[in-house]
Amino acid sequence: MREFFRILVMSTTVSVLAFGVGVTSAYAADNAKKADAPKADAKPAEEKKEVTGKDLAFDRGLGNCLACHMIAGGELPGNIGPPLIAMAARFPDKAKLKAQIYDARVANPNTIMIPFGPMGILNDEQLDKVVDFISTL
């Protein structure tokens, strides 16, 4: 029964988060089309702020780390995963932290953590930024 519940929670979590990413992406594509449309009174484009690892980790449509983890400074954190504290002590090697975020199933086949790399949720550049941010916690 415990194994069934774990699988049910994992499946539901992955489905909800994957759906959230897809819906967000659809809206983002629509917004991008609208933004690219020429405007009669368009001003010169302002420089876009570079997205940081914290931005990605807190973004409900990308990293979405707050859905499962408590992170200092984050609003409405989840409690499914462990709190992300003392990460430099827990993962002194950033490569291991990156591997964990990329696909936690390698180290723990029973994990409910989403495989962000294989599912295409985060690309390598985004993953590196998230790793840099998480390692500072």
CSV table of C-alpha atoms in Angstrom, one decimal:
chain,number,residue,atom,x,y,z
A,1,MET,CA,0.0,0.0,0.0
A,2,ARG,CA,2.9,2.4,0.8
A,3,GLU,CA,4.5,1.7,-2.6
A,4,PHE,CA,1.1,2.4,-4.3
A,5,PHE,CA,0.8,5.7,-2.5
A,6,ARG,CA,4.3,6.7,-3.4
A,7,ILE,CA,3.7,5.9,-7.1
A,8,LEU,CA,0.4,7.7,-7.0
A,9,VAL,CA,2.0,10.9,-5.5
A,10,MET,CA,4.9,10.7,-7.9
A,11,SER,CA,2.6,10.3,-10.9
A,12,THR,CA,0.3,13.1,-9.8
A,13,THR,CA,3.2,15.5,-9.0
A,14,VAL,CA,4.9,14.9,-12.4
A,15,SER,CA,1.6,15.2,-14.3
A,16,VAL,CA,0.6,18.5,-12.5
A,17,LEU,CA,4.1,20.0,-13.0
A,18,ALA,CA,4.4,18.9,-16.6
A,19,PHE,CA,0.9,20.2,-17.3
A,20,GLY,CA,1.8,23.5,-15.7
A,21,VAL,CA,5.0,23.8,-17.8
A,22,GLY,CA,3.0,23.1,-21.0
A,23,VAL,CA,0.2,25.6,-20.2
A,24,THR,CA,2.8,28.3,-19.2
A,25,SER,CA,4.7,27.6,-22.5
A,26,ALA,CA,1.5,28.0,-24.5
A,27,TYR,CA,0.8,31.4,-22.9
A,28,ALA,CA,4.4,32.4,-23.2
A,29,ALA,CA,4.3,31.7,-27.0
A,30,ASP,CA,1.1,33.8,-27.4
A,31,ASN,CA,2.6,36.6,-25.4
A,32,ALA,CA,5.8,36.4,-27.5
A,33,LYS,CA,3.8,36.7,-30.7
A,34,LYS,CA,2.0,39.8,-29.3
A,35,ALA,CA,5.3,41.3,-28.2
A,36,ASP,CA,6.8,40.8,-31.7
A,37,ALA,CA,3.9,42.6,-33.4
A,38,PRO,CA,4.9,46.1,-34.5
A,39,LYS,CA,3.3,48.9,-32.6
A,40,ALA,CA,2.6,52.3,-34.1
A,41,ASP,CA,4.1,54.2,-31.1
A,42,ALA,CA,6.8,51.6,-30.3
A,43,LYS,CA,9.7,52.9,-28.3
A,44,PRO,CA,13.2,51.4,-28.6
A,45,ALA,CA,13.4,48.1,-27.0
A,46,GLU,CA,14.7,48.2,-23.5
A,47,GLU,CA,17.4,45.6,-22.5
A,48,LYS,CA,15.8,42.5,-21.0
A,49,LYS,CA,17.0,41.6,-17.5
A,50,GLU,CA,19.0,38.4,-17.5
A,51,VAL,CA,17.2,35.5,-15.9
A,52,THR,CA,19.0,34.3,-12.8
A,53,GLY,CA,19.1,30.9,-11.1
A,54,LYS,CA,16.9,32.2,-8.4
A,55,ASP,CA,14.4,33.5,-11.0
A,56,LEU,CA,14.3,30.0,-12.6
A,57,ALA,CA,14.1,28.1,-9.3
A,58,PHE,CA,11.1,30.3,-8.1
A,59,ASP,CA,9.4,30.4,-11.5
A,60,ARG,CA,6.2,28.2,-11.3
A,61,GLY,CA,6.5,27.4,-15.0
A,62,LEU,CA,10.2,26.4,-15.1
A,63,GLY,CA,12.3,25.2,-12.2
A,64,ASN,CA,9.3,25.3,-9.8
A,65,CYS,CA,11.5,24.2,-6.9
A,66,LEU,CA,9.1,25.9,-4.5
A,67,ALA,CA,6.4,23.4,-5.4
A,68,CYS,CA,8.3,20.7,-3.3
A,69,HIS,CA,11.0,22.5,-1.4
A,70,MET,CA,11.3,25.2,1.2
A,71,ILE,CA,13.8,27.8,0.1
A,72,ALA,CA,14.7,30.9,2.0
A,73,GLY,CA,13.0,33.9,0.5
A,74,GLY,CA,10.4,31.8,-1.4
A,75,GLU,CA,6.7,32.2,-1.0
A,76,LEU,CA,4.3,29.3,-0.6
A,77,PRO,CA,6.9,26.5,-0.4
A,78,GLY,CA,6.0,22.8,-0.6
A,79,ASN,CA,7.1,20.2,1.9
A,80,ILE,CA,7.3,17.1,-0.3
A,81,GLY,CA,11.1,17.5,-0.7
A,82,PRO,CA,13.7,18.3,1.8
A,83,PRO,CA,14.3,22.0,2.6
A,84,LEU,CA,17.1,23.4,0.5
A,85,ILE,CA,19.5,24.5,3.2
A,86,ALA,CA,23.2,24.0,3.7
A,87,MET,CA,23.5,22.8,0.1
A,88,ALA,CA,27.2,23.5,-0.2
A,89,ALA,CA,27.8,21.1,2.7
A,90,ARG,CA,25.4,18.5,1.3
A,91,PHE,CA,26.7,18.8,-2.2
A,92,PRO,CA,30.3,20.1,-2.2
A,93,ASP,CA,30.7,18.9,-5.8
A,94,LYS,CA,28.4,21.0,-8.0
A,95,ALA,CA,28.5,18.3,-10.7
A,96,LYS,CA,26.7,15.9,-8.3
A,97,LEU,CA,24.1,18.6,-7.5
A,98,LYS,CA,23.6,19.2,-11.2
A,99,ALA,CA,23.2,15.4,-11.7
A,100,GLN,CA,20.7,15.3,-8.9
A,101,ILE,CA,18.6,18.1,-10.4
A,102,TYR,CA,19.0,16.8,-14.0
A,103,ASP,CA,17.7,13.3,-13.1
A,104,ALA,CA,17.4,12.3,-9.5
A,105,ARG,CA,16.2,8.8,-10.5
A,106,VAL,CA,19.9,7.8,-11.2
A,107,ALA,CA,20.8,8.1,-7.5
A,108,ASN,CA,17.4,7.1,-6.2
A,109,PRO,CA,15.1,5.1,-8.5
A,110,ASN,CA,12.2,5.6,-6.0
A,111,THR,CA,12.4,9.4,-6.0
A,112,ILE,CA,9.4,11.6,-6.7
A,113,MET,CA,11.6,14.4,-8.0
A,114,ILE,CA,11.0,15.4,-11.6
A,115,PRO,CA,13.8,14.6,-14.0
A,116,PHE,CA,14.3,18.2,-15.2
A,117,GLY,CA,16.8,17.3,-17.9
A,118,PRO,CA,15.3,14.3,-19.6
A,119,MET,CA,11.8,15.9,-19.6
A,120,GLY,CA,13.2,19.0,-21.2
A,121,ILE,CA,12.0,21.3,-18.5
A,122,LEU,CA,15.3,23.0,-18.1
A,123,ASN,CA,18.1,23.3,-20.7
A,124,ASP,CA,21.8,23.1,-19.8
A,125,GLU,CA,22.2,26.8,-19.4
A,126,GLN,CA,19.2,27.1,-17.1
A,127,LEU,CA,20.2,24.1,-15.2
A,128,ASP,CA,23.7,25.6,-14.6
A,129,LYS,CA,22.1,28.8,-13.3
A,130,VAL,CA,19.8,26.9,-10.9
A,131,VAL,CA,22.7,24.8,-9.7
A,132,ASP,CA,24.8,28.0,-9.0
A,133,PHE,CA,21.8,29.4,-7.1
A,134,ILE,CA,21.0,26.3,-5.1
A,135,SER,CA,24.6,25.8,-4.1
A,136,THR,CA,24.6,29.2,-2.4
A,137,LEU,CA,21.8,28.2,0.0
